CSV table of C-alpha atoms and ligand atoms in Angstrom, one decimal:
chain,number,residue,atom,x,y,z
X,1,MET,CA,199.8,64.4,99.5
X,2,SER,CA,202.8,66.2,98.2
X,3,PHE,CA,204.2,65.6,94.7
X,4,LYS,CA,207.2,67.8,95.3
X,5,GLN,CA,209.3,65.3,97.2
X,6,ASP,CA,208.3,62.0,95.9
X,7,SER,CA,206.1,62.5,92.7
X,8,LYS,CA,207.1,60.9,89.5
X,9,ILE,CA,205.0,63.5,87.8
X,10,LYS,CA,206.6,64.8,84.7
X,11,PHE,CA,204.9,66.9,82.1
X,12,PRO,CA,206.5,67.5,78.6
X,13,LYS,CA,208.1,71.0,78.4
X,14,TRP,CA,206.7,73.3,75.7
X,15,PRO,CA,207.8,73.8,73.0
X,16,ILE,CA,208.8,70.3,72.0
X,17,PHE,CA,211.6,70.3,69.4
X,18,ASP,CA,214.2,68.0,67.8
X,19,GLU,CA,216.9,67.9,65.2
X,20,ASN,CA,214.5,68.6,62.4
X,21,ASP,CA,213.6,72.0,64.0
X,22,VAL,CA,217.3,72.8,64.4
X,23,ASN,CA,218.1,71.9,60.8
X,24,ALA,CA,215.2,73.8,59.5
X,25,LEU,CA,216.7,77.0,61.1
X,26,VAL,CA,220.3,76.2,60.0
X,27,ASN,CA,219.1,75.6,56.5
X,28,VAL,CA,217.5,79.1,56.4
X,29,ILE,CA,220.7,80.7,57.8
X,30,ARG,CA,222.9,78.9,55.2
X,31,SER,CA,220.5,79.7,52.3
X,32,GLY,CA,221.1,83.4,52.8
X,33,ASN,CA,217.4,83.9,52.0
X,34,TRP,CA,216.1,85.4,55.2
X,35,TRP,CA,212.9,86.8,54.0
X,36,CYS,CA,210.3,85.5,51.5
X,37,GLY,CA,210.5,88.2,48.9
X,38,SER,CA,207.4,88.8,46.8
X,39,PRO,CA,205.0,86.3,45.3
X,40,SER,CA,206.6,86.8,41.9
X,41,VAL,CA,210.2,86.8,43.0
X,42,HIS,CA,210.6,84.4,45.8
X,43,GLN,CA,213.7,84.9,48.0
X,44,GLY,CA,213.0,82.1,50.5
X,45,GLU,CA,210.6,79.3,50.0
X,46,ASN,CA,209.4,78.6,53.5
X,47,VAL,CA,206.7,81.3,53.9
X,48,TRP,CA,205.1,80.3,50.6
X,49,LEU,CA,205.3,76.6,51.4
X,50,PHE,CA,204.1,77.0,55.0
X,51,GLN,CA,201.0,78.9,53.7
X,52,GLU,CA,200.2,76.0,51.4
X,53,GLU,CA,200.8,73.4,54.1
X,54,PHE,CA,198.8,75.2,56.8
X,55,ALA,CA,196.0,75.7,54.4
X,56,ARG,CA,196.0,72.0,53.7
X,57,PHE,CA,196.0,71.2,57.4
X,58,GLN,CA,193.1,73.6,58.1
X,59,GLU,CA,191.3,72.4,54.9
X,60,ALA,CA,191.2,76.1,53.7
X,61,LYS,CA,191.5,77.5,50.3
X,62,HIS,CA,193.9,80.4,51.2
X,63,CYS,CA,196.4,81.1,53.9
X,64,ILE,CA,198.2,84.3,54.5
X,65,ALA,CA,201.1,84.2,57.0
X,66,VAL,CA,201.7,87.2,59.1
X,67,SER,CA,203.9,88.3,62.0
X,68,ASN,CA,201.4,87.5,64.9
X,69,GLY,CA,197.9,86.5,65.8
X,70,THR,CA,196.8,90.1,66.8
X,71,VAL,CA,197.6,91.6,63.5
X,72,ALA,CA,196.0,88.6,61.8
X,73,ILE,CA,192.7,89.8,63.3
X,74,GLU,CA,193.3,93.4,62.4
X,75,ALA,CA,194.2,92.6,58.8
X,76,ALA,CA,191.1,90.4,58.3
X,77,LEU,CA,188.9,93.3,59.8
X,78,MET,CA,190.6,95.9,57.6
X,79,ALA,CA,190.2,93.7,54.5
X,80,LEU,CA,186.5,93.2,55.3
X,81,GLY,CA,186.0,97.0,55.4
X,82,VAL,CA,185.5,97.3,59.2
X,83,GLY,CA,186.5,100.8,60.2
X,84,LEU,CA,185.9,104.1,62.0
X,85,GLY,CA,183.1,103.8,64.5
X,86,ASP,CA,181.9,100.4,63.4
X,87,GLU,CA,180.8,98.0,66.2
X,88,VAL,CA,182.3,94.5,66.4
X,89,ILE,CA,180.8,91.9,68.9
X,90,VAL,CA,183.5,90.0,70.6
X,91,SER,CA,183.5,87.3,73.3
X,92,ASP,CA,184.2,88.7,76.8
X,93,TYR,CA,186.3,85.8,77.8
X,94,THR,CA,189.4,85.9,75.7
X,95,PHE,CA,192.9,87.3,75.5
X,96,VAL,CA,193.0,91.2,75.2
X,97,ALA,CA,194.1,90.9,71.4
X,98,SER,CA,190.7,89.7,70.3
X,99,ALA,CA,189.5,93.3,71.2
X,100,SER,CA,192.7,95.3,70.8
X,101,ALA,CA,192.7,94.4,67.1
X,102,VAL,CA,189.2,95.9,66.8
X,103,ILE,CA,190.6,99.1,68.5
X,104,ALA,CA,193.5,99.0,66.1
X,105,SER,CA,191.1,99.0,63.1
X,106,ASN,CA,189.4,102.1,64.6
X,107,ALA,CA,186.2,100.2,65.4
X,108,VAL,CA,184.6,99.6,68.8
X,109,PRO,CA,184.4,96.2,70.4
X,110,ILE,CA,181.1,95.2,72.1
X,111,PHE,CA,181.5,92.4,74.6
X,112,CYS,CA,179.3,89.3,74.6
X,113,ASP,CA,178.8,87.1,77.7
X,114,ILE,CA,179.5,83.3,77.5
X,115,ASN,CA,177.8,80.1,77.8
X,116,PRO,CA,178.3,78.7,81.4
X,117,GLU,CA,179.1,75.2,80.2
X,118,SER,CA,181.2,75.6,77.0
X,119,LEU,CA,182.8,78.9,78.2
X,120,VAL,CA,182.7,80.4,74.7
X,121,MET,CA,180.5,83.3,73.4
X,122,ASP,CA,176.8,82.6,74.1
X,123,VAL,CA,175.2,82.9,70.6
X,124,ASN,CA,171.8,83.4,72.1
X,125,LYS,CA,173.1,86.8,73.4
X,126,ILE,CA,174.5,88.1,70.1
X,127,GLU,CA,171.2,89.5,68.7
X,128,SER,CA,170.5,91.8,71.6
X,129,LEU,CA,173.9,93.4,71.0
X,130,ILE,CA,173.4,94.2,67.3
X,131,THR,CA,172.8,97.9,66.5
X,132,GLU,CA,172.8,99.8,63.3
X,133,ARG,CA,176.5,100.4,63.7
X,134,THR,CA,177.4,96.6,64.0
X,135,LYS,CA,179.6,95.4,61.2
X,136,ALA,CA,181.2,92.1,62.4
X,137,ILE,CA,181.4,89.4,65.0
X,138,ILE,CA,184.5,87.8,66.4
X,139,PRO,CA,183.8,84.4,67.8
X,140,VAL,CA,186.7,83.2,69.9
X,141,HIS,CA,187.0,79.4,70.1
X,142,LEU,CA,188.4,79.5,73.7
X,143,GLY,CA,190.6,76.5,74.5
X,144,GLY,CA,189.8,75.2,70.9
X,145,ASN,CA,186.1,74.7,72.0
X,146,PRO,CA,183.9,75.8,69.1
X,147,VAL,CA,181.4,78.6,69.3
X,148,GLU,CA,178.1,77.3,67.8
X,149,MET,CA,179.1,78.4,64.3
X,150,ASP,CA,176.0,77.2,62.5
X,151,LYS,CA,173.8,79.4,64.6
X,152,LEU,CA,176.2,82.3,64.7
X,153,MET,CA,176.4,82.3,60.8
X,154,GLU,CA,172.6,82.4,60.5
X,155,ILE,CA,172.5,85.5,62.7
X,156,ALA,CA,175.4,87.1,60.7
X,157,LYS,CA,173.8,86.4,57.5
X,158,ALA,CA,170.4,87.7,58.6
X,159,ASN,CA,172.1,90.9,59.7
X,160,ASN,CA,174.6,91.3,56.9
X,161,LEU,CA,177.6,91.1,59.3
X,162,SER,CA,181.2,89.8,58.6
X,163,VAL,CA,182.6,87.1,60.8
X,164,VAL,CA,186.3,86.7,61.7
X,165,GLU,CA,186.9,83.6,63.8
X,166,ASP,CA,189.7,84.0,66.2
X,167,CYS,CA,191.1,80.5,66.0
X,168,SER,CA,194.3,81.3,68.1
X,169,HIS,CA,193.4,78.3,70.4
X,170,ALA,CA,191.8,76.1,67.7
X,171,HIS,CA,194.4,74.8,65.4
X,172,GLY,CA,192.9,71.5,64.2
X,173,SER,CA,189.4,72.0,65.9
X,174,ARG,CA,186.5,70.6,63.9
X,175,TYR,CA,182.8,71.4,64.4
X,176,LYS,CA,180.1,69.6,62.6
X,177,GLY,CA,182.6,68.2,60.0
X,178,LYS,CA,184.2,71.5,59.2
X,179,ARG,CA,187.5,72.8,60.5
X,180,LEU,CA,187.2,76.0,62.5
X,181,GLY,CA,188.2,79.1,60.6
X,182,ASN,CA,186.3,78.0,57.6
X,183,TRP,CA,182.8,78.9,58.9
X,184,GLY,CA,183.2,82.7,58.8
X,185,ASP,CA,184.6,85.0,56.2
X,186,ALA,CA,188.1,84.5,57.7
X,187,GLY,CA,189.8,82.5,60.5
X,188,THR,CA,192.9,83.9,62.3
X,189,PHE,CA,195.6,82.0,64.1
X,190,SER,CA,198.4,82.7,66.5
X,191,PHE,CA,201.8,80.9,66.6
X,192,GLN,CA,203.0,82.6,69.7
X,193,ALA,CA,205.3,80.6,72.0
X,194,SER,CA,202.6,79.0,74.1
X,195,LYS,CA,200.4,78.0,71.2
X,196,ILE,CA,200.0,74.4,70.0
X,197,LEU,CA,201.7,75.3,66.7
X,198,THR,CA,204.5,77.8,67.4
X,199,SER,CA,207.6,79.6,66.2
X,200,GLY,CA,207.9,81.8,69.1
X,201,GLU,CA,205.9,84.5,67.3
X,202,GLY,CA,203.7,84.3,64.2
X,203,GLY,CA,200.1,84.3,62.8
X,204,ALA,CA,198.0,83.4,59.9
X,205,ILE,CA,194.7,84.1,58.2
X,206,ILE,CA,192.7,81.6,56.3
X,207,CYS,CA,189.8,82.3,54.0
X,208,SER,CA,187.9,80.9,51.0
X,209,SER,CA,187.3,84.1,48.9
X,210,ASP,CA,189.9,84.9,46.3
X,211,VAL,CA,189.0,88.6,46.6
X,212,LEU,CA,189.3,88.7,50.3
X,213,ALA,CA,192.6,86.8,50.2
X,214,ASP,CA,194.0,89.3,47.8
X,215,LYS,CA,192.8,92.2,50.1
X,216,ILE,CA,194.4,90.6,53.2
X,217,TYR,CA,197.6,89.9,51.3
X,218,SER,CA,197.8,93.4,50.1
X,219,TYR,CA,197.2,95.0,53.5
X,220,THR,CA,199.9,92.8,55.1
X,221,ASP,CA,202.5,93.5,52.4
X,222,CYS,CA,202.6,97.3,52.1
X,223,GLY,CA,199.5,97.7,49.7
X,224,ARG,CA,201.1,95.6,47.0
X,225,ARG,CA,199.3,93.3,44.6
X,226,LYS,CA,200.3,89.7,44.1
X,227,ASN,CA,202.6,89.1,41.1
X,228,ASP,CA,203.0,92.9,40.5
X,229,TYR,CA,206.1,95.2,40.4
X,230,SER,CA,207.1,95.5,44.0
X,231,TYR,CA,207.2,99.4,44.1
X,232,ASN,CA,203.6,99.6,43.1
X,233,HIS,CA,201.5,100.2,46.2
X,234,TYR,CA,197.8,100.3,45.4
X,235,SER,CA,196.1,100.8,48.8
X,236,TYR,CA,197.0,101.6,52.4
X,237,GLY,CA,199.0,98.6,53.7
X,238,THR,CA,201.5,97.9,56.3
X,239,ASN,CA,204.2,95.3,56.8
X,240,TYR,CA,202.9,92.4,58.7
X,241,ARG,CA,204.9,89.7,56.7
X,242,MET,CA,206.2,86.6,58.4
X,243,GLY,CA,209.9,85.9,58.1
X,244,GLU,CA,211.6,82.9,56.7
X,245,PHE,CA,212.9,81.7,60.2
X,246,GLN,CA,209.5,81.6,61.6
X,247,ALA,CA,208.1,79.8,58.5
X,248,ALA,CA,210.9,77.2,58.5
X,249,MET,CA,210.2,76.4,62.3
X,250,LEU,CA,206.5,76.3,61.7
X,251,ARG,CA,206.9,73.8,58.8
X,252,ALA,CA,209.0,71.6,61.0
X,253,GLN,CA,206.5,71.9,63.9
X,254,LEU,CA,203.5,71.3,61.7
X,255,ASN,CA,204.9,67.9,60.8
X,256,LYS,CA,204.5,67.1,64.6
X,257,LEU,CA,201.1,68.6,65.1
X,258,PRO,CA,198.7,65.8,63.8
X,259,ALA,CA,200.1,63.2,66.3
X,260,GLN,CA,200.1,65.6,69.1
X,261,HIS,CA,196.5,66.7,68.2
X,262,LYS,CA,195.4,63.1,68.3
X,263,LEU,CA,197.0,62.4,71.6
X,264,ARG,CA,195.5,65.6,73.3
X,265,ASN,CA,192.1,64.6,72.0
X,266,LYS,CA,192.5,61.0,73.4
X,267,ASN,CA,193.9,62.2,76.8
X,268,ALA,CA,191.3,64.9,77.1
X,269,ILE,CA,188.5,62.3,77.3
X,270,PHE,CA,190.3,60.4,80.1
X,271,PHE,CA,191.0,63.7,82.0
X,272,ARG,CA,187.4,64.9,81.5
X,273,ASP,CA,185.8,61.6,82.9
X,274,LYS,CA,188.2,61.5,85.9
X,275,LEU,CA,187.7,65.2,86.7
X,276,ASN,CA,184.0,64.8,86.3
X,277,SER,CA,184.0,62.2,89.0
X,278,ILE,CA,185.0,64.8,91.6
X,279,ASP,CA,182.2,66.6,93.3
X,280,GLY,CA,182.7,70.3,92.9
X,281,ILE,CA,184.6,70.3,89.6
X,282,GLN,CA,183.0,71.3,86.3
X,283,VAL,CA,185.2,70.8,83.1
X,284,MET,CA,184.9,72.9,80.0
X,285,LYS,CA,182.0,71.1,78.1
X,286,LEU,CA,182.7,70.6,74.4
X,287,THR,CA,180.1,72.3,72.3
X,288,PRO,CA,177.7,69.6,71.0
X,289,GLY,CA,178.9,68.9,67.4
X,290,THR,CA,182.6,69.1,68.2
X,291,ASN,CA,184.5,66.5,66.3
X,292,GLU,CA,188.0,67.5,67.3
X,293,CYS,CA,189.3,70.2,69.6
X,294,GLY,CA,192.6,72.1,69.5
X,295,TYR,CA,192.9,72.1,73.4
X,296,TYR,CA,195.1,75.1,73.6
X,297,PHE,CA,194.3,74.9,77.3
X,298,TYR,CA,191.9,72.9,79.4
X,299,PRO,CA,189.8,75.1,81.8
X,300,ILE,CA,188.0,73.8,84.8
X,301,VAL,CA,185.6,75.6,87.1
X,302,PHE,CA,185.5,74.6,90.8
X,303,GLU,CA,182.9,75.2,93.6
X,304,PRO,CA,184.9,76.8,96.5
X,305,GLU,CA,182.4,75.5,99.0
X,306,LYS,CA,183.4,71.9,98.1
X,307,PHE,CA,187.0,72.8,98.7
X,308,GLY,CA,187.0,74.4,102.1
X,309,ARG,CA,186.3,77.8,100.5
X,310,LEU,CA,189.7,77.9,98.9
X,311,THR,CA,190.2,81.0,96.7
X,312,LYS,CA,191.1,80.5,93.1
X,313,GLU,CA,194.5,81.9,93.7
X,314,LYS,CA,195.2,79.4,96.4
X,315,PHE,CA,193.7,76.6,94.4
X,316,TYR,CA,196.1,77.0,91.5
X,317,LYS,CA,199.1,78.0,93.6
X,318,ARG,CA,198.7,74.8,95.6
X,319,LEU,CA,198.8,72.9,92.4
X,320,ASN,CA,201.8,74.8,91.1
X,321,GLU,CA,203.7,74.1,94.4
X,322,ASN,CA,203.2,70.5,93.7
X,323,ASN,CA,204.7,70.7,90.1
X,324,ILE,CA,201.3,70.8,88.4
X,325,PRO,CA,201.3,73.6,85.8
X,326,THR,CA,198.1,75.5,86.2
X,327,ASP,CA,197.3,79.1,85.8
X,328,ASP,CA,194.6,81.8,86.1
X,329,CYS,CA,192.2,82.1,83.1
X,330,TYR,CA,191.9,85.4,81.2
X,331,PRO,CA,190.2,88.2,83.2
X,332,PRO,CA,187.0,89.2,81.3
X,333,LEU,CA,187.7,91.9,78.8
X,334,HIS,CA,185.1,94.3,80.4
X,335,SER,CA,187.1,94.2,83.7
X,336,LEU,CA,190.5,95.2,82.1
X,337,HIS,CA,191.8,98.7,83.0
X,338,CYS,CA,191.9,99.7,79.3
X,339,PHE,CA,188.2,99.0,78.9
X,340,LYS,CA,187.2,100.5,82.2
X,341,GLU,CA,188.8,103.9,81.6
X,342,ILE,CA,187.8,104.5,78.0
X,343,LYS,CA,191.0,106.4,77.1
X,344,LEU,CA,191.9,104.3,74.2
X,345,LYS,CA,192.1,106.3,70.9
X,346,LYS,CA,191.5,110.0,70.4
X,347,ASN,CA,188.6,111.0,68.2
X,348,ILE,CA,186.8,107.6,68.5
X,349,ASP,CA,183.5,107.6,70.3
X,350,TYR,CA,183.5,104.7,72.7
X,351,SER,CA,180.5,106.1,74.7
X,352,LYS,CA,177.9,103.7,73.1
X,353,ALA,CA,180.0,100.6,73.9
X,354,ASN,CA,178.6,98.2,76.6
X,355,TRP,CA,181.8,98.7,78.7
X,356,GLY,CA,183.6,101.7,80.3
X,357,GLY,CA,183.0,103.2,83.7
X,358,LYS,CA,179.9,101.9,85.5
X,359,LYS,CA,179.0,99.8,82.4
X,360,SER,CA,182.1,97.6,83.1
X,361,ASN,CA,180.4,96.4,86.3
X,362,ASP,CA,180.5,92.6,86.6
X,363,LYS,CA,176.7,92.6,87.1
X,364,ASN,CA,176.4,93.4,83.4
X,365,PHE,CA,178.4,90.3,82.5
X,366,PRO,CA,177.1,87.9,85.1
X,367,VAL,CA,178.0,84.5,83.6
X,368,VAL,CA,181.6,85.2,82.7
X,369,SER,CA,182.2,87.1,86.0
X,370,ASN,CA,181.0,84.2,88.0
X,371,ILE,CA,182.9,81.7,85.9
X,372,TYR,CA,186.2,83.7,86.0
X,373,SER,CA,186.1,83.9,89.8
X,374,ARG,CA,186.2,80.1,90.0
X,375,SER,CA,188.1,78.9,87.0
X,376,ILE,CA,191.7,77.8,86.3
X,377,GLU,CA,193.4,76.3,83.3
X,378,PHE,CA,195.8,73.5,82.6
X,379,PRO,CA,198.2,74.0,79.6
X,380,HIS,CA,198.0,71.9,76.5
X,381,GLU,CA,201.2,70.1,77.0
X,382,MET,CA,199.7,68.3,80.0
X,383,LEU,CA,197.5,66.5,77.6
X,384,LEU,CA,200.6,65.1,76.0
X,385,SER,CA,201.5,63.2,79.1
X,386,SER,CA,200.2,59.8,80.1
X,387,GLU,CA,197.1,58.7,81.9
X,388,ASN,CA,199.2,57.8,84.9
X,389,GLU,CA,200.3,61.5,85.1
X,390,LEU,CA,196.8,62.9,84.6
X,391,ASN,CA,195.5,60.5,87.2
X,392,LEU,CA,198.0,61.9,89.8
X,393,VAL,CA,196.7,65.4,89.0
X,394,VAL,CA,193.2,64.3,89.7
X,395,GLU,CA,194.2,62.6,92.9
X,396,TYR,CA,195.9,65.8,94.0
X,397,ILE,CA,192.8,67.9,93.3
X,398,LYS,CA,190.7,65.5,95.4
X,399,SER,CA,193.2,65.9,98.3
X,400,LEU,CA,192.6,69.7,98.3
X,401,LYS,CA,189.0,69.0,99.7
W,1,PLP,C1,192.4,84.3,71.8
W,1,PLP,C2,193.6,84.9,71.3
W,1,PLP,N1,193.5,85.8,70.3
W,1,PLP,C3,194.6,86.5,69.7
W,1,PLP,C4,195.9,86.3,70.3
W,1,PLP,C5,197.0,87.1,69.8
W,1,PLP,O1,198.0,86.4,69.2
W,1,PLP,P1,199.5,86.9,69.3
W,1,PLP,O2,200.0,86.8,70.6
W,1,PLP,O3,200.2,86.0,68.3
W,1,PLP,O4,199.5,88.3,68.8
W,1,PLP,C6,196.0,85.4,71.3
W,1,PLP,C7,197.3,85.1,71.9
W,1,PLP,O5,198.0,85.1,72.6
W,1,PLP,C8,194.9,84.7,71.9
W,1,PLP,O6,195.0,83.8,72.9
C-alpha cells in the first residue's frame, strides 16, 4: 500500500492559527507596549493576563510566565534551594532539558529507569536512588502520561525531597482528579513550537505556595520583589521574563486548547484500540488513574520479529515516505554524549552520579534501553485528524508486516 500517490491522508499542520492570533500580535505592535513592565507598573497587559488565564486552565494558584520550558525547571529548582552538589532524580526517558536544567542549577541529575507500559519514571525505582545528597525529584509526564504522583509524593515526603513536575508534555493532563503540575511543589511547562500550547518559545511555572511563587518570580525578574521599586534587587536573579508578543499569542492559542484537548482525548481512544488490535504493537498505556492526557505525542513500541525484523529507523522512515508524520523518540539521557563524557561544569563532582563512562552502559538502564530501541512517536496534531485518517495509519502499519 502506498499513500503517496493515492492517499487522501491529510493531517493538520502545527501550529494551527487564525485571524485571532494575527490580531493578537498586531494589537501588541500597535499598542507600543512590547514588554510587560513590572507588577506595579504594567507596560503591557498580556503577560499578566496570560498568567491568570493559564493558572485558571491548570487549576493552579500561581503562574509565572518565563522565556522557555528549560529555564522554568531551573527557576523552580533554584527557588526550592537546590544547588551545589545536590542530587536530583530525573526520568531517563525525556528531552535533555529535564536534566540540563539540573546541571544549570549546579546540581547533579540521577537517572531513573521507566515503567515498560506507561513509559514514564518507574516510581518503584526511586527509593533505591536516594542518597544523603538527594534534594529533589523531577517526574516527567512523557507524552502527557502521568507519573504515579500519589506514590511519588509519599516517597518525597518521607525523604524530605522537593518535587518539580516537568509538565512540558502535559498541558491539561489530569491524574486522580488533579491537574498535573499541582501534585508537586511546582509544575513547569514549555510553549516551544511543537508543544500543544505554543508561541514559538515560552514557558511557565505553576505552584500553590505564595512564598515559592514570590521566590520564582524574583529569580526570573532580576532579583526584584513584586510591587517594589524596580531598581531594588534583593537576591541573585536573572532575566527569564516572557515578552508581550509571546503572551498575546499564547492567550489566543489558549482559547483553542480546550476543544483540541477534548478531540485528542477522544481520538486517542480510537487510535489505541485500533493499534492494540495489531499483533506486535504496544501503545503507551495510560497510567491507571489518568482522567485526561495532554498527548504531546503518542509513542508506540513494536516487536521487530513481527515486522520482518524491520529496524526502528526503517519503520518510521517507511511511514514518513507515505506522508505519515512519525519520528524517533528521545534517546535515553544516560546515552547522550554529554552524560557519557562527564565534562559538564568545572568544579562540580559528577563522579557519584549513576551515569558517565562505563556507568552509562545500557545494561544499567535495561527497561528504557530496550523500549527506546523499538519505539517511535506520532505527533499530537495527528490526534486532531479524523478516525478515517487514523484508520489509514493503522492499515499502513499492518501492511509493514
Ligand atoms: C520534557 C521536556 N522538558 C523540558 C523541555 C524544555 O522546553 P523548552 O524547549 O521550551 O526550553 C522540553 C522541550 O522541548 C521537553 O520536551
